[in-house]
Amino acid sequence: MQVLIVDHLSMRILSSCCKMSDIMAEGVTIVEDINKRREPISSLEAIYLISPIEKVSQFGLSSMTSKKQLSLTKRLTSSSLTEVNVAFLPYESQVFSLDNRSSFRTFYSPHHAGDKNRVMEVMAEQIATLCDTLKEYPAIRYRSGPEENAAFAEMGADKARSQLLIVDRGYDPISPILHELTFQAMVYDLLEINQDIYKMVSDLLRKFCESKRMCTEKANIKDLSQMLKKMPQYQKELSLYSTHLHLADACMKKFKQSLDKLCEVEQVRKADFICNASLTNPLPCSAIINAMKSIVPVLLNTDIEPYDKIRIILLYIFHKKKGIGEENLTKLIQHANVQQDSNIITNLQNLGCPIISGGANAGKTLPDRKITESTYQLSRWIPTLKEVMENAIEDKLDKKLWPFISDPAPVPTTQTAVSARFGHWHKNKTSTEYRSGPRLIVFVIGGVAHSEMRAAYEVSRATDGKWEVLIGSSHILTPTDFLDDLKSLDQPAQ
């Protein structure tokens, strides 16, 4: 029997890969956090799964309290230590995260510029472990423009011959703020999801019990669980109760409150931004008489959340492509009554986006986009990265705009691994579980949106299995997270 001692990152990696039952099947009975005080368990053998950083290592040494144990650490042989070359979270089958949300401030805040190289070095190491896990060693390329993209790509080249398409968050600031009306994106945008956990489980159980005429006025969640155990006639029904239906219902209630009108205004602004003749029933640009008139009622509506108003203002600014006048911006902020959060809007300039005409980033414009031909009226926006993925696969990306750091290196196809999420994590892979086709790995500096994650799956399916597109970032973005990240750019370094 063994005890497994972990730090924050290794626990996050384990949790994203396997269940506690999988760990117990390997003889581990207890999992302990190295950062917390704990009682010594001298009867069990300890396995330390920790990050190779000084702070964590010091915690590890301090946990070995006896002189005998400390003397043993001086005679550790290479056989006592194993390097697990994994420093990323397999979030989904084609999505990964470096679990480093604070890196957004490091990359884009002028107050944290001194930490940029150090953080890029750490993240480059993490991405190198991803490439090593996948056994991928082809070319690295990046979007030209922001100097961080090139520097990050160079660091990646030093770590491994990784296949990377590196793009900064400022390349497409629209996708993280637009209301995405697919199920997963709506759940994370509209409902309070914390670390992939929905907070309303206890309320759901109470409502279920109330529907069965149970007395639950003073019952807590433990009492409810005991009640359900005593009622086998309801267990089957409860097991069939779909959490997803509840989530969908909660999303629809939010949507009908005010979001439908909000989305209509958003899509009009985006249709104007990307207006072309590709739609079967296009929205004519001539019908969009005055953008300001369409958004002012939304900004004056007290039922709409401040962050939603800020999202509308930002979409209006992006619709103008080259920013708006400072006086117009002040009026919009006053109409929306979001003065205390107005720095969110101006801080987007740190991402290279034109916000105030004639100000920072003057002359820059966002890339042109097309709208989809076969989708819902309120969901016509395609993430800019989707077209980049398609062009990369078809070898149509402009090499001046997307230069290479190094040429692709040949890799034996039998060594290429499948995506990182798998069920039986402790079993050896068979030959049929290895992928032989090429991969495109996209890394977004500053967070990846759910619509961009969806695009990776769609582009992969469109190739009929010839390509697999993986996408990842320092963290997974929700619209609220993105606006919070932007707001934090004013915070001085501590």
XYZ file of C-alpha atoms in Angstrom:
494
model
C 0.000 0.000 0.000
C 1.267 3.457 -0.882
C 0.549 7.141 -0.322
C 0.804 9.515 -3.283
C 2.019 13.038 -2.496
C 1.304 15.674 -5.135
C 1.543 19.414 -5.728
C -1.093 21.596 -7.393
C -0.038 20.978 -11.006
C 0.464 17.224 -10.683
C -2.917 16.896 -8.955
C -4.564 18.838 -11.769
C -2.890 16.610 -14.346
C -3.972 13.452 -12.542
C -7.540 14.693 -12.177
C -7.777 15.470 -15.878
C -6.476 12.028 -16.869
C -8.000 9.510 -14.508
C -10.351 8.780 -11.643
C -9.464 8.036 -8.041
C -10.455 4.420 -8.639
C -7.759 4.181 -11.326
C -5.139 5.393 -8.853
C -6.350 2.988 -6.174
C -6.109 0.125 -8.653
C -2.352 0.773 -8.700
C -2.055 0.288 -4.940
C -2.365 3.923 -3.845
C -4.720 4.327 -0.898
C -4.209 8.002 -0.009
C -3.457 11.123 -2.050
C -1.946 14.023 -0.078
C -1.217 17.654 -0.990
C 2.445 18.476 -0.336
C 1.552 22.095 0.469
C -0.714 21.171 3.388
C 0.167 20.061 6.897
C -0.494 16.371 7.361
C 0.036 13.599 9.856
C 3.025 11.313 9.139
C 2.109 7.859 7.840
C 5.247 5.842 8.512
C 3.589 2.522 7.712
C 3.069 3.384 4.041
C 5.572 3.825 1.253
C 5.467 7.322 -0.246
C 5.497 8.258 -3.920
C 6.174 11.923 -4.679
C 4.711 13.203 -7.934
C 5.845 16.824 -7.856
C 6.980 19.607 -10.151
C 10.757 20.179 -10.449
C 10.743 23.647 -8.906
C 12.592 24.822 -5.795
C 9.540 25.691 -3.696
C 7.925 22.285 -4.157
C 11.230 20.469 -3.623
C 11.736 22.266 -0.291
C 8.267 21.139 0.802
C 9.248 17.593 -0.131
C 12.426 17.673 1.954
C 10.684 19.240 4.938
C 8.104 16.446 4.909
C 10.886 13.920 5.554
C 11.243 14.674 9.242
C 13.642 12.043 10.568
C 17.431 12.247 10.252
C 17.434 8.802 8.692
C 15.113 9.937 5.932
C 17.110 13.108 5.320
C 20.353 11.187 5.020
C 18.758 8.903 2.480
C 18.005 11.843 0.211
C 21.738 12.412 -0.224
C 22.214 8.926 -1.636
C 19.309 8.861 -4.077
C 20.238 7.081 -7.280
C 18.822 7.647 -10.738
C 16.682 4.543 -10.278
C 14.925 6.269 -7.368
C 13.829 9.149 -9.576
C 11.717 9.051 -12.712
C 11.018 12.050 -14.917
C 7.406 12.145 -16.062
C 7.556 14.338 -19.132
C 4.024 15.717 -18.782
C 3.314 19.304 -17.735
C -0.032 20.015 -19.395
C -3.688 19.214 -18.780
C -5.487 17.028 -21.340
C -8.695 19.051 -21.095
C -10.500 17.242 -23.921
C -9.538 14.756 -26.622
C -8.296 17.615 -28.834
C -7.876 20.409 -26.294
C -5.057 21.015 -23.815
C -4.330 23.620 -21.166
C -1.143 24.715 -19.405
C -3.213 25.716 -16.352
C -1.543 29.113 -16.084
C -4.161 31.852 -16.228
C -1.848 34.414 -14.619
C 0.367 34.304 -17.718
C -2.188 36.565 -19.439
C -1.036 39.472 -17.276
C 2.595 38.575 -17.861
C 2.223 38.691 -21.636
C -0.054 41.702 -21.997
C 0.386 43.950 -18.950
C 3.066 46.670 -19.105
C 3.508 46.239 -15.345
C 4.711 42.631 -15.705
C 7.068 42.929 -18.674
C 10.052 41.864 -16.556
C 8.547 38.413 -15.965
C 7.721 37.729 -19.609
C 10.845 35.766 -20.594
C 10.704 33.596 -17.475
C 7.046 32.697 -18.027
C 7.606 32.039 -21.738
C 10.454 29.687 -20.815
C 8.210 27.710 -18.456
C 5.352 27.515 -20.960
C 7.718 26.483 -23.749
C 8.877 23.606 -21.533
C 5.252 22.623 -20.957
C 4.432 22.622 -24.665
C 7.560 20.579 -25.316
C 6.184 17.885 -22.991
C 2.968 17.880 -25.022
C 4.904 17.358 -28.244
C 6.990 14.643 -26.605
C 3.846 12.872 -25.396
C 2.410 12.974 -28.907
C 5.777 12.028 -30.494
C 5.482 14.978 -32.849
C 8.601 16.798 -34.101
C 7.682 18.873 -37.191
C 7.797 22.601 -37.890
C 7.044 25.588 -35.699
C 5.424 28.679 -37.146
C 3.854 31.784 -35.698
C 1.815 34.838 -36.601
C 4.205 37.618 -37.495
C 3.702 40.934 -35.746
C 3.775 40.640 -31.951
C 7.388 40.020 -30.910
C 6.245 37.585 -28.200
C 5.038 35.146 -30.857
C 8.480 34.873 -32.462
C 10.308 34.715 -29.124
C 7.967 32.010 -27.863
C 8.382 30.017 -31.065
C 12.180 30.235 -30.757
C 12.007 28.904 -27.200
C 9.846 26.026 -28.366
C 12.390 25.164 -31.031
C 15.083 24.894 -28.361
C 13.020 22.454 -26.308
C 11.941 20.053 -29.033
C 11.210 20.054 -32.737
C 7.587 20.673 -31.911
C 4.711 21.208 -34.330
C 3.269 24.508 -33.251
C 1.123 27.228 -34.755
C 1.527 30.086 -32.291
C -0.989 32.922 -32.310
C -1.628 35.757 -29.881
C -5.031 36.475 -28.343
C -5.103 39.889 -29.996
C -5.381 38.223 -33.416
C -9.051 37.482 -32.710
C -10.461 39.343 -29.692
C -14.013 38.847 -30.980
C -14.512 35.118 -30.379
C -13.985 35.293 -26.582
C -16.585 38.055 -26.118
C -19.297 37.086 -28.604
C -22.212 35.094 -27.164
C -21.695 31.587 -28.531
C -25.003 29.688 -28.662
C -23.704 26.138 -28.722
C -24.449 24.070 -25.622
C -21.022 23.840 -23.986
C -20.190 27.497 -24.588
C -23.577 28.671 -23.251
C -23.224 26.603 -20.087
C -19.811 28.074 -19.282
C -20.895 31.587 -20.248
C -24.316 31.825 -18.591
C -24.098 29.481 -15.602
C -21.704 29.591 -12.683
C -19.276 26.789 -13.469
C -16.233 26.561 -11.202
C -13.510 24.067 -12.198
C -15.996 22.250 -14.423
C -18.467 21.771 -11.523
C -22.011 23.126 -11.608
C -23.004 24.514 -8.207
C -26.722 23.694 -8.359
C -26.572 19.945 -7.669
C -28.114 20.236 -4.198
C -30.932 22.432 -5.524
C -31.517 19.909 -8.278
C -31.913 17.110 -5.738
C -34.261 19.203 -3.625
C -36.475 19.993 -6.604
C -36.522 16.321 -7.521
C -37.552 15.390 -4.007
C -40.200 18.102 -3.914
C -41.669 16.771 -7.126
C -42.052 13.435 -5.333
C -43.855 15.159 -2.425
C -41.064 14.613 0.050
C -40.717 16.823 3.114
C -37.403 18.609 2.497
C -37.765 21.980 4.199
C -35.052 21.225 6.751
C -33.196 18.537 4.855
C -29.562 18.963 3.903
C -27.806 17.150 1.084
C -26.762 14.279 3.376
C -30.356 13.784 4.518
C -31.547 13.793 0.925
C -29.019 11.145 -0.021
C -30.181 8.912 2.830
C -33.808 9.413 1.813
C -33.060 8.383 -1.748
C -31.258 5.243 -0.571
C -34.445 4.231 1.232
C -36.579 4.660 -1.881
C -35.408 2.173 -4.497
C -38.484 2.888 -6.611
C -36.983 6.305 -7.438
C -33.342 5.305 -7.913
C -33.751 4.248 -11.518
C -35.609 7.439 -12.318
C -32.926 9.515 -10.602
C -30.157 7.739 -12.486
C -31.918 8.556 -15.751
C -32.419 12.171 -14.792
C -30.356 14.089 -17.293
C -28.104 16.768 -15.923
C -27.714 18.034 -19.446
C -31.443 18.681 -19.750
C -31.300 20.715 -16.578
C -28.341 22.704 -17.872
C -30.091 23.278 -21.183
C -33.214 24.475 -19.374
C -31.162 26.863 -17.239
C -29.464 28.234 -20.347
C -32.776 28.746 -22.125
C -34.187 30.670 -19.167
C -31.184 32.985 -19.258
C -31.516 33.303 -23.019
C -35.197 34.268 -22.917
C -34.685 36.857 -20.174
C -32.687 39.248 -22.368
C -30.020 37.318 -24.217
C -32.043 36.773 -27.391
C -32.231 40.523 -28.051
C -28.609 40.921 -27.045
C -27.479 38.222 -29.469
C -29.515 39.791 -32.242
C -27.660 43.075 -31.801
C -24.318 41.240 -31.585
C -24.889 39.337 -34.798
C -25.983 42.491 -36.633
C -22.736 44.157 -35.600
C -20.745 41.123 -36.683
C -22.683 40.757 -39.914
C -21.805 44.359 -40.650
C -18.178 43.637 -39.762
C -17.944 40.686 -42.151
C -20.793 41.485 -44.537
C -20.504 39.633 -47.839
C -22.679 37.690 -50.233
C -21.853 34.234 -48.926
C -25.130 33.748 -47.032
C -28.127 32.073 -48.622
C -30.271 34.802 -47.013
C -27.722 37.508 -46.293
C -28.366 40.446 -44.056
C -27.899 43.403 -46.438
C -25.405 45.981 -45.279
C -27.801 48.697 -46.460
C -30.278 47.559 -43.791
C -27.824 48.490 -41.060
C -28.591 52.196 -41.004
C -27.034 53.303 -37.789
C -25.014 51.021 -35.552
C -25.140 53.441 -32.656
C -28.960 53.507 -32.655
C -29.130 49.718 -32.427
C -26.879 49.393 -29.397
C -27.959 52.385 -27.285
C -31.240 50.698 -26.138
C -29.179 47.720 -24.992
C -26.754 49.935 -23.104
C -29.621 51.775 -21.375
C -31.388 48.547 -20.369
C -30.897 48.080 -16.614
C -31.781 44.378 -16.863
C -28.613 43.650 -18.829
C -25.444 42.870 -16.884
C -22.551 45.383 -17.028
C -20.190 42.841 -18.603
C -22.724 42.128 -21.356
C -22.897 45.850 -22.087
C -19.111 46.003 -22.285
C -19.173 43.112 -24.744
C -21.609 45.060 -26.932
C -19.413 48.170 -26.790
C -16.361 46.148 -27.790
C -18.199 44.559 -30.707
C -19.267 48.010 -31.856
C -15.640 49.171 -31.712
C -14.483 46.115 -33.674
C -17.244 46.801 -36.190
C -15.532 50.153 -36.833
C -12.293 48.183 -37.522
C -9.943 51.094 -36.788
C -11.352 52.138 -33.425
C -13.698 54.968 -32.471
C -13.227 58.519 -31.267
C -12.477 59.027 -27.592
C -15.568 61.234 -27.214
C -17.829 58.531 -28.680
C -16.292 55.931 -26.377
C -16.962 58.147 -23.358
C -20.624 58.520 -24.398
C -21.042 54.751 -24.798
C -19.523 54.120 -21.378
C -21.848 56.713 -19.817
C -24.924 55.257 -21.544
C -24.008 51.808 -20.238
C -23.077 53.135 -16.780
C -19.937 50.982 -16.718
C -17.409 53.656 -15.742
C -15.867 51.493 -13.031
C -15.077 48.763 -15.569
C -14.144 51.019 -18.474
C -10.470 50.012 -18.257
C -11.494 46.622 -19.676
C -12.191 48.360 -22.974
C -9.035 50.461 -23.147
C -6.812 47.619 -21.911
C -7.520 45.723 -25.127
C -4.977 48.084 -26.656
C -2.329 46.037 -24.825
C -3.290 43.112 -27.084
C -2.596 45.189 -30.180
C -6.243 46.008 -30.906
C -7.256 49.453 -32.226
C -9.730 50.890 -29.693
C -9.390 54.670 -29.930
C -8.929 56.027 -33.427
C -5.612 57.805 -33.769
C -4.418 56.312 -30.483
C -2.381 53.203 -29.709
C -2.290 50.649 -32.546
C -3.542 53.259 -35.036
C -3.502 51.830 -38.539
C -3.987 48.254 -37.394
C -7.145 46.376 -38.349
C -8.607 43.027 -37.401
C -8.486 40.271 -40.040
C -11.463 40.070 -42.385
C -13.834 37.187 -41.774
C -16.638 35.440 -43.584
C -19.947 34.290 -42.130
C -21.153 30.729 -42.320
C -23.664 29.593 -44.914
C -25.617 26.987 -42.975
C -26.305 27.870 -39.373
C -28.780 29.668 -37.125
C -29.569 33.350 -37.628
C -28.165 34.203 -34.186
C -25.030 32.114 -34.581
C -23.282 33.181 -37.763
C -19.820 34.039 -36.497
C -16.943 31.697 -37.329
C -13.795 31.989 -35.186
C -10.939 33.499 -37.153
C -8.722 30.601 -36.127
C -10.930 28.118 -37.962
C -9.934 29.573 -41.305
C -6.302 29.627 -40.161
C -6.535 25.912 -39.319
C -8.064 25.109 -42.702
C -5.429 27.102 -44.565
C -2.606 25.520 -42.567
C -3.825 22.032 -43.447
C -4.191 22.970 -47.114
C -0.776 24.700 -47.074
C -2.372 28.031 -47.983
C -1.115 30.151 -45.087
C 0.956 33.115 -46.216
C 4.525 32.291 -45.172
C 5.292 35.973 -44.680
C 2.413 36.380 -42.258
C 2.963 32.930 -40.722
C 6.729 32.292 -40.969
C 8.453 29.037 -39.998
C 11.057 28.745 -37.259
C 12.310 25.410 -38.560
C 11.515 22.921 -41.291
C 9.496 19.781 -40.490
C 11.512 16.804 -39.314
C 10.580 13.245 -40.328
C 9.047 11.119 -37.606
C 8.353 7.363 -37.811
C 4.574 7.092 -38.099
C 4.421 4.131 -35.723
C 5.622 6.350 -32.868
C 2.889 8.977 -33.119
C 0.561 8.813 -30.118
C -3.160 9.385 -29.939
C -4.691 12.347 -28.139
C -3.986 12.774 -24.468
C -7.339 11.874 -22.910
C -7.797 8.138 -22.451
C -9.615 5.810 -20.146
C -7.183 3.076 -19.046
C -4.294 5.394 -18.278
C -2.131 2.688 -16.667
C -2.330 0.189 -19.554
C 0.236 -0.183 -22.306
C -0.800 1.080 -25.718
C -1.351 -1.383 -28.514
C -0.230 -0.746 -32.070
C -3.795 0.062 -33.149
C -3.974 2.953 -30.642
C -1.249 5.015 -32.308
C -2.078 7.637 -34.870
C -0.209 7.616 -38.170
C -1.599 10.810 -39.747
C -0.304 14.373 -39.309
C -1.414 16.803 -36.610
C -1.821 20.537 -36.419
C -1.296 21.908 -32.903
C -2.508 25.465 -32.342
C -1.387 27.365 -29.250
C -3.100 30.646 -28.348
C -1.152 33.012 -26.100
C -3.712 34.347 -23.629
C -6.539 31.812 -23.471
C -8.656 29.791 -25.897
C -12.418 30.256 -26.358
C -14.963 27.440 -26.541
C -15.886 28.382 -30.100
C -12.243 27.888 -31.092
C -12.167 24.517 -29.357
C -15.230 23.511 -31.360
C -13.526 24.673 -34.552
C -10.655 22.226 -33.965
C -13.097 19.300 -33.973
C -14.960 20.608 -37.022
C -11.791 21.054 -39.074
C -10.581 17.583 -38.064
C -13.866 15.996 -39.146
C -13.758 17.851 -42.457
C -10.477 16.105 -43.332
C -12.082 12.635 -42.940
C -9.446 11.606 -40.428
C -6.440 12.644 -42.496
C -5.553 15.384 -40.020
C -6.076 15.843 -36.297
C -6.227 19.427 -35.053
C -5.346 20.070 -31.412
C -5.779 23.451 -29.783
C -4.663 24.740 -26.423
C -3.573 27.702 -24.386
C -2.456 28.820 -20.981
C -6.086 28.448 -19.882
C -9.633 27.920 -21.130
C -11.562 31.177 -21.524
C -15.118 32.100 -20.745
C -16.269 35.619 -21.712
C -16.285 36.658 -18.059
C -12.784 35.270 -17.560
C -11.547 37.195 -20.582
C -12.992 40.484 -19.346
C -11.609 39.833 -15.856
C -8.190 39.136 -17.370
C -8.340 42.396 -19.300
C -9.347 44.290 -16.172
C -6.347 42.883 -14.295
C -3.831 44.337 -16.761
C -3.782 47.578 -14.748
C -2.666 45.810 -11.588
C 0.962 46.589 -10.678
C 3.430 43.752 -10.206
C 3.767 42.613 -6.608
